[in-house]
mmCIF file of C-alpha atoms in Angstrom:
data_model
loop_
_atom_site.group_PDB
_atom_site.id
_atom_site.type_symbol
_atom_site.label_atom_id
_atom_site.label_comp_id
_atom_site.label_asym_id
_atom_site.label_seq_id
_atom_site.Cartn_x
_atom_site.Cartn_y
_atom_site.Cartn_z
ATOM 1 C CA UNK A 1 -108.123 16.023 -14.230
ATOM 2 C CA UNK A 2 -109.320 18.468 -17.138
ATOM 3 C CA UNK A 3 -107.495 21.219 -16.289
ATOM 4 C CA UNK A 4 -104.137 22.193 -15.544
ATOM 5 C CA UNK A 5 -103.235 24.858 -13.126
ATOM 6 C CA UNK A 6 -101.604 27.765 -13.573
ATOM 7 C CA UNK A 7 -98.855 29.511 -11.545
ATOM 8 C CA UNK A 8 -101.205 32.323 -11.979
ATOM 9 C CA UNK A 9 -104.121 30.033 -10.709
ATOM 10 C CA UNK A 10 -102.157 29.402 -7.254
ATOM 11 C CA UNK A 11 -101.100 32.758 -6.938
ATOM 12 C CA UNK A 12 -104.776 34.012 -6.830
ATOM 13 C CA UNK A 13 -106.119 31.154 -4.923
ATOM 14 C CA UNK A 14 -108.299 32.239 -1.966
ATOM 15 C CA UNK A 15 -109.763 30.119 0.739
ATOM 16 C CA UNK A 16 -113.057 30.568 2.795
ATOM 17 C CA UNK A 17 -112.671 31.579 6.530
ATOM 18 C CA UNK A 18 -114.600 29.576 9.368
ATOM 19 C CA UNK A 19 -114.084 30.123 12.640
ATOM 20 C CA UNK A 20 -112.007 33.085 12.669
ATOM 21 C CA UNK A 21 -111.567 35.850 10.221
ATOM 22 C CA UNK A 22 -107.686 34.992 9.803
ATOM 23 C CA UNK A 23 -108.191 31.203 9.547
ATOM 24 C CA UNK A 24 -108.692 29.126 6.241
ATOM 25 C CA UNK A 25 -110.775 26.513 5.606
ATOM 26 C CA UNK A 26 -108.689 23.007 6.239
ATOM 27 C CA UNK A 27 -110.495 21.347 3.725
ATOM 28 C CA UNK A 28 -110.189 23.373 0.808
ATOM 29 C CA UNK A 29 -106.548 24.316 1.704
ATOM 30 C CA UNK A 30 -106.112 20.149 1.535
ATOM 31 C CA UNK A 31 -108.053 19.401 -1.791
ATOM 32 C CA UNK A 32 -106.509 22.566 -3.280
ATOM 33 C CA UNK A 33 -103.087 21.192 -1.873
ATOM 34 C CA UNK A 34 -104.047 17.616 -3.525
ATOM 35 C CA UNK A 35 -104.713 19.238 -6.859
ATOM 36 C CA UNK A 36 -101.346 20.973 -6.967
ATOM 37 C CA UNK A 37 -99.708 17.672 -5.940
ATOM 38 C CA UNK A 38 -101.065 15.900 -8.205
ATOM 39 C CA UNK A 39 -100.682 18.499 -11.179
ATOM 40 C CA UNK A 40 -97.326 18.760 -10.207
ATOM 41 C CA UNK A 41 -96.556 14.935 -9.855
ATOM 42 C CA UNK A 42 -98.023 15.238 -13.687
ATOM 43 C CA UNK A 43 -95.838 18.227 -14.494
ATOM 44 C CA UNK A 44 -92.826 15.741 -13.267
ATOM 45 C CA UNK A 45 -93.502 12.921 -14.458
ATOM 46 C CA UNK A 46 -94.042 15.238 -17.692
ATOM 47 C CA UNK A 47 -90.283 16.779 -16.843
ATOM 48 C CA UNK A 48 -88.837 13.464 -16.340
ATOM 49 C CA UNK A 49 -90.431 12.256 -19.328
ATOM 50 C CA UNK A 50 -89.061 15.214 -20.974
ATOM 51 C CA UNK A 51 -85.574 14.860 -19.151
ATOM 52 C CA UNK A 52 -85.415 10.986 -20.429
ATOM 53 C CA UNK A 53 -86.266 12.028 -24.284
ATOM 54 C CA UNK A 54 -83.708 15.163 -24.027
ATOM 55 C CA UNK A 55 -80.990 12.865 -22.971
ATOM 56 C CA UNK A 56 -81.893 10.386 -26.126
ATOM 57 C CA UNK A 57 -81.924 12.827 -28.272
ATOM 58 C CA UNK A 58 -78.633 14.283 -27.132
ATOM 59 C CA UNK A 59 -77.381 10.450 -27.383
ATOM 60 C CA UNK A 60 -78.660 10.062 -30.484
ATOM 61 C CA UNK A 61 -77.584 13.738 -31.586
ATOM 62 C CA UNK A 62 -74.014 12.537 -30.342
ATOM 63 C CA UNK A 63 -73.944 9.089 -32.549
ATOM 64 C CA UNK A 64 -75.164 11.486 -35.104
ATOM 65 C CA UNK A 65 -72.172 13.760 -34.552
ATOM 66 C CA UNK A 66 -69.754 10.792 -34.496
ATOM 67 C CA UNK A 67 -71.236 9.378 -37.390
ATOM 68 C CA UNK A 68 -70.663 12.735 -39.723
ATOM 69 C CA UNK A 69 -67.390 12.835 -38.451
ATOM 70 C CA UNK A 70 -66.467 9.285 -39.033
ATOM 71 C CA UNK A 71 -68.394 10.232 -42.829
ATOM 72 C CA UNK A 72 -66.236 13.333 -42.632
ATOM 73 C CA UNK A 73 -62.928 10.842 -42.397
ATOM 74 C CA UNK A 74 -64.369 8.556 -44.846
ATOM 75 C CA UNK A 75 -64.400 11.456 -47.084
ATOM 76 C CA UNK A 76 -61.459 12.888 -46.860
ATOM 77 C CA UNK A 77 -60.072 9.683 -46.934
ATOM 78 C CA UNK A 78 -61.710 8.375 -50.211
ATOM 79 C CA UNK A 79 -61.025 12.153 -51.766
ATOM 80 C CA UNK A 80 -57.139 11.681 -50.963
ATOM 81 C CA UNK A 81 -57.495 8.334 -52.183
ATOM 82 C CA UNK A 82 -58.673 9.494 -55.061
ATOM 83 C CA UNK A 83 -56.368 12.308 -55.515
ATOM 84 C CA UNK A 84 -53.738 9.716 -54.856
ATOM 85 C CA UNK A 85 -54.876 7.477 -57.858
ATOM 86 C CA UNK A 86 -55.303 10.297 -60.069
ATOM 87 C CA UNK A 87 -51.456 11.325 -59.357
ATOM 88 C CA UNK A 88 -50.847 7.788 -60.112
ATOM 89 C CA UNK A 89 -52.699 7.536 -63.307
ATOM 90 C CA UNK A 90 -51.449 10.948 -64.762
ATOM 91 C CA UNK A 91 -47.979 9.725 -63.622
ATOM 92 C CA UNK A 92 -48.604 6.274 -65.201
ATOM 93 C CA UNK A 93 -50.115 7.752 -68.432
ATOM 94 C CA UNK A 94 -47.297 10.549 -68.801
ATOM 95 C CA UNK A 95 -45.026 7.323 -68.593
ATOM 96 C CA UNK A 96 -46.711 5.544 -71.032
ATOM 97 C CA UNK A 97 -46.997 8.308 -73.662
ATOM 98 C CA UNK A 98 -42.941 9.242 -73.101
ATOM 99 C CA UNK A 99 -42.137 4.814 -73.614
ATOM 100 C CA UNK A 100 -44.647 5.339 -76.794
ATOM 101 C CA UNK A 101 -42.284 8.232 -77.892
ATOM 102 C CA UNK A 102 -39.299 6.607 -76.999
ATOM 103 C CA UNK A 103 -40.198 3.569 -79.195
ATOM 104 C CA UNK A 104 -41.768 5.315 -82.059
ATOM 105 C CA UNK A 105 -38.536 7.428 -82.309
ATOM 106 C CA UNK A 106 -36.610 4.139 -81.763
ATOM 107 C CA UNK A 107 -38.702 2.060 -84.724
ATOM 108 C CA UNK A 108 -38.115 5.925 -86.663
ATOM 109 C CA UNK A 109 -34.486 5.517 -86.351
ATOM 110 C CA UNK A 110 -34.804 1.922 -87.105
ATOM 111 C CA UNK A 111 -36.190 2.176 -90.395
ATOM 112 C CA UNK A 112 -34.075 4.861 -91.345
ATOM 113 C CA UNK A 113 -31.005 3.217 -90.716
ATOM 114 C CA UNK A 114 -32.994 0.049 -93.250
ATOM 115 C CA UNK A 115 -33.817 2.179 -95.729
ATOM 116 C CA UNK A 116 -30.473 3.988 -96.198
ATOM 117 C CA UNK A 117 -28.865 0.456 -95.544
ATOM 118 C CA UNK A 118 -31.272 -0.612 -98.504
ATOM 119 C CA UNK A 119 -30.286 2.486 -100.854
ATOM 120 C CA UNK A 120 -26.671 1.764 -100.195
ATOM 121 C CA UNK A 121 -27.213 -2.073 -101.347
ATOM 122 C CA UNK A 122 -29.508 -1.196 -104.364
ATOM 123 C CA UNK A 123 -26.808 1.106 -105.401
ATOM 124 C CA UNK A 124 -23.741 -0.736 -104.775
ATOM 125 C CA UNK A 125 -25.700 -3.545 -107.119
ATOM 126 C CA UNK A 126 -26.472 -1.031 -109.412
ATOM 127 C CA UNK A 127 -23.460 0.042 -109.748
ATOM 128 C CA UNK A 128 -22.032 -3.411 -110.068
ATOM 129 C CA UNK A 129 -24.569 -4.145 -112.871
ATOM 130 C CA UNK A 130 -23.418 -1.149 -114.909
ATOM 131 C CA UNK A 131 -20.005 -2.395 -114.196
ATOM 132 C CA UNK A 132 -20.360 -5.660 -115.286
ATOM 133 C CA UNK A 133 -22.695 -4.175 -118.482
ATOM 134 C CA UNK A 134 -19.684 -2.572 -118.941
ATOM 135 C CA UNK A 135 -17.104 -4.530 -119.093
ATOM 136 C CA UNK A 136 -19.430 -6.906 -121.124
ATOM 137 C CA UNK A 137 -19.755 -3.748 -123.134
ATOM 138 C CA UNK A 138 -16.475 -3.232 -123.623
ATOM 139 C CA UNK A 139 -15.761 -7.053 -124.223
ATOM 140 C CA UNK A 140 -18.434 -7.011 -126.923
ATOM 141 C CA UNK A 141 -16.671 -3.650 -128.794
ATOM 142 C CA UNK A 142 -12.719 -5.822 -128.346
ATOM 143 C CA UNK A 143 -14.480 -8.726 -130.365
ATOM 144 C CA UNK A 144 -16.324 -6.304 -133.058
ATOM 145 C CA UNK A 145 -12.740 -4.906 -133.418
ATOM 146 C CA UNK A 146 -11.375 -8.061 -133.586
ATOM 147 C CA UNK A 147 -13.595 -9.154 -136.352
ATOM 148 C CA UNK A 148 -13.495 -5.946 -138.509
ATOM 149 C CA UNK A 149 -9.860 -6.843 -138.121
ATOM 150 C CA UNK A 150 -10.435 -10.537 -138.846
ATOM 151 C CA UNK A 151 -12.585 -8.831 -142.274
ATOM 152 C CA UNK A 152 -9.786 -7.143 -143.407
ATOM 153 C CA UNK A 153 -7.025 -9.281 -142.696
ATOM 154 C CA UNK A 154 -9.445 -11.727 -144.608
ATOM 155 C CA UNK A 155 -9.933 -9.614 -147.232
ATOM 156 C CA UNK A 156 -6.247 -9.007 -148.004
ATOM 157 C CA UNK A 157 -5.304 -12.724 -147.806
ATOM 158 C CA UNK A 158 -8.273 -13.470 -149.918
ATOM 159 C CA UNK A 159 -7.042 -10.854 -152.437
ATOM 160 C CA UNK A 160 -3.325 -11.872 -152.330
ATOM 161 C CA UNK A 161 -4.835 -15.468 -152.761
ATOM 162 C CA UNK A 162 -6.773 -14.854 -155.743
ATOM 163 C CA UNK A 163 -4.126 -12.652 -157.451
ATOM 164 C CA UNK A 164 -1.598 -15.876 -156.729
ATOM 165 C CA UNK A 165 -4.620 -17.845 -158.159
ATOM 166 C CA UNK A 166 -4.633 -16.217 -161.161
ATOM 167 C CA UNK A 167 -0.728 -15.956 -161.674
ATOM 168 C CA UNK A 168 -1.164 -19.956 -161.739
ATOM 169 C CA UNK A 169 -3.932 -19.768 -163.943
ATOM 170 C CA UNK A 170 -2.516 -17.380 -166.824
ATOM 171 C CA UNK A 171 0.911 -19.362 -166.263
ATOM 172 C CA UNK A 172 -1.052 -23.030 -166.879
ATOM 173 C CA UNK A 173 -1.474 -23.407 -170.451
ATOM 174 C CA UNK A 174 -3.114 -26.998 -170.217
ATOM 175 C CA UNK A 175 -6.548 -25.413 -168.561
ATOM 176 C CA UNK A 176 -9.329 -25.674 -170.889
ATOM 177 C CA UNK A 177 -11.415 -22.379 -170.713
ATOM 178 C CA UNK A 178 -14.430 -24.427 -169.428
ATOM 179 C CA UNK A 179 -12.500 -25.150 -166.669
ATOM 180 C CA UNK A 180 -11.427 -21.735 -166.162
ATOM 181 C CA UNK A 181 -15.401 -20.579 -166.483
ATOM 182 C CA UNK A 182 -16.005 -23.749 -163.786
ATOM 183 C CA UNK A 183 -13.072 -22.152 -161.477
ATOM 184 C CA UNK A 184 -14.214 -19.041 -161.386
ATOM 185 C CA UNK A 185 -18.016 -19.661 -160.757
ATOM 186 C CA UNK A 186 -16.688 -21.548 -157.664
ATOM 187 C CA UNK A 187 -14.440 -19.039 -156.552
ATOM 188 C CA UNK A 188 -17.498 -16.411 -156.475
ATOM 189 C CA UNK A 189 -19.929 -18.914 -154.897
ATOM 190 C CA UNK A 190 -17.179 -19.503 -151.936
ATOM 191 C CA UNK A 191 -16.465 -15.675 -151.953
ATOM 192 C CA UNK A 192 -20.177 -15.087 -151.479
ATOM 193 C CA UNK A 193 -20.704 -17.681 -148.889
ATOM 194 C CA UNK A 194 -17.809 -16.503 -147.104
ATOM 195 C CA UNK A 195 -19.060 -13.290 -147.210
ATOM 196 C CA UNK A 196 -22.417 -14.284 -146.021
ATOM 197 C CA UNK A 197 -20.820 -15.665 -142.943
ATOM 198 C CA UNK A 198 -18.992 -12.822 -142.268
ATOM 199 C CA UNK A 199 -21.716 -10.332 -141.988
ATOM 200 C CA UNK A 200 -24.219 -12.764 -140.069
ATOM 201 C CA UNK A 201 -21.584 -12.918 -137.304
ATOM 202 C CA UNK A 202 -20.867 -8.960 -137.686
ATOM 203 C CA UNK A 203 -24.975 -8.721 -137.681
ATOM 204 C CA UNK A 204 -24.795 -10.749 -134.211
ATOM 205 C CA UNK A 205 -22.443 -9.237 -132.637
ATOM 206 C CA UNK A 206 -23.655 -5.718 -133.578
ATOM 207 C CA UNK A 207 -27.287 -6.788 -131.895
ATOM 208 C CA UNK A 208 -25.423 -7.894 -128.719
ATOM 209 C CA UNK A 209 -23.603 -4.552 -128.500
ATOM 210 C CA UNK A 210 -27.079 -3.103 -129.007
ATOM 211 C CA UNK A 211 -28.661 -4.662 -126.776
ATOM 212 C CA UNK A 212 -25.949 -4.484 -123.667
ATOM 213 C CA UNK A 213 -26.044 -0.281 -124.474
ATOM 214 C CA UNK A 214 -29.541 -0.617 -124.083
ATOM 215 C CA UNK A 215 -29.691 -2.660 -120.902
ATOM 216 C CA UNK A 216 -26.653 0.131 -119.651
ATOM 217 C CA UNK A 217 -29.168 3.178 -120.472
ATOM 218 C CA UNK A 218 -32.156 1.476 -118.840
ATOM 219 C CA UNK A 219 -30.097 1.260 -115.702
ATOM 220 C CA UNK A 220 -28.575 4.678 -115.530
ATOM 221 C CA UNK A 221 -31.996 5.336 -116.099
ATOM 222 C CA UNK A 222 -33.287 3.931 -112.766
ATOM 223 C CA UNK A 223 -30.425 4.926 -110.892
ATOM 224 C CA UNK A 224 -31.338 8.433 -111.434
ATOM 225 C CA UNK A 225 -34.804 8.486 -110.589
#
């Protein structure tokens, strides 16, 4: 068949007249029939064709709907998910940073309490050490007293010796005045060593008391700054 009919086409079908003027020609009215049959079986088989595609797509229009809402699920699940773990991880870092204060302000107080435990130690030993240089101080100034009066206790036994000395002399008439000369060089020569001992021990212990005010200055020194 080329050609489909038309509604229009059966509507204005007309059909030759034979015997009478009211009667149609069975032949025609059968072939025309068989044309509309079969253009009709076509146009079913067309519906049904139609009918069977409409109902896949509809089928596969409903998987389609099942499958964005399953997506739509998935979605929402993952985004609440996600939310979740980004709750977790601001919660987790927030935690973090606060134990990272906590410990820096821990290892602050730490080494404050160190360092002024340190101060207090380096001072207490300073201040021992200028206690001690001190007292050594002081010890050193008791024996230069000691010694200027050792000097001049010396120096007046010496004297009252030599005066007795000389008593014996002028009363000895059997000394020759050689001997007298001999006497006295001696006398000098012990007098000078004597002497000569005397101030190296003064020079000593003058450079110990130097050097213990210098080691005292050098510490108050320190201590201030």
């Amino acid at each position: 068949m080329d050609e489909l009919l038309t509604p229009l086409d059966i509507y204005n079908k007309e059909f030759n007249k034979t015997f009478s003027v009211w009667a149609y020609n069975t032949k025609e009215v059968e072939e025309f029939l068989d044309l509309v049959a079969e253009c009709y079986e076509e146009i079913y088989l067309e519906n049904e064709e139609l009918r069977d595609r409409i109902a896949d797509l509809e089928e596969r229009l409903q998987e389609y709907k099942e499958r964005e809402e399953t997506l739509n699920k998935t979605i929402d699940t993952v985004k609440e998910t996600a939310d979740k773990q980004q709750r977790t991880a601001e919660q987790r870092a927030e935690s973090i940073i606060e134990n990272a204060k906590q410990k820096a302000a821990n290892i602050k107080e730490r080494a404050k309490t160190q360092a002024e435990l340190i101060i207090d130690k380096a001072e207490m030993k300073t201040e021992k050490m200028v206690n001690q240089t001190n007292e050594q101080l002081e010890e050193e100034r008791r024996k230069y007293k000691n010694l200027v009066e050792s000097k001049e206790l010396f120096e007046a036994k010496f004297k009252s010796l030599l005066k007795t000395y000389l008593v014996m002399l002028n009363e000895s008439d059997g000394l020759e005045e050689l001997e007298l000369e001999q006497l006295d060089n001696l006398e000098k020569q012990n007098i000078e060593e004597l002497k000569d001992k005397f101030n190296s021990d003064i020079s000593d212990e003058l450079s110990t008391i130097k050097f213990s005010q210098d080691k005292v200055a050098a510490i108050e020194k320190d201590k201030t700054e």
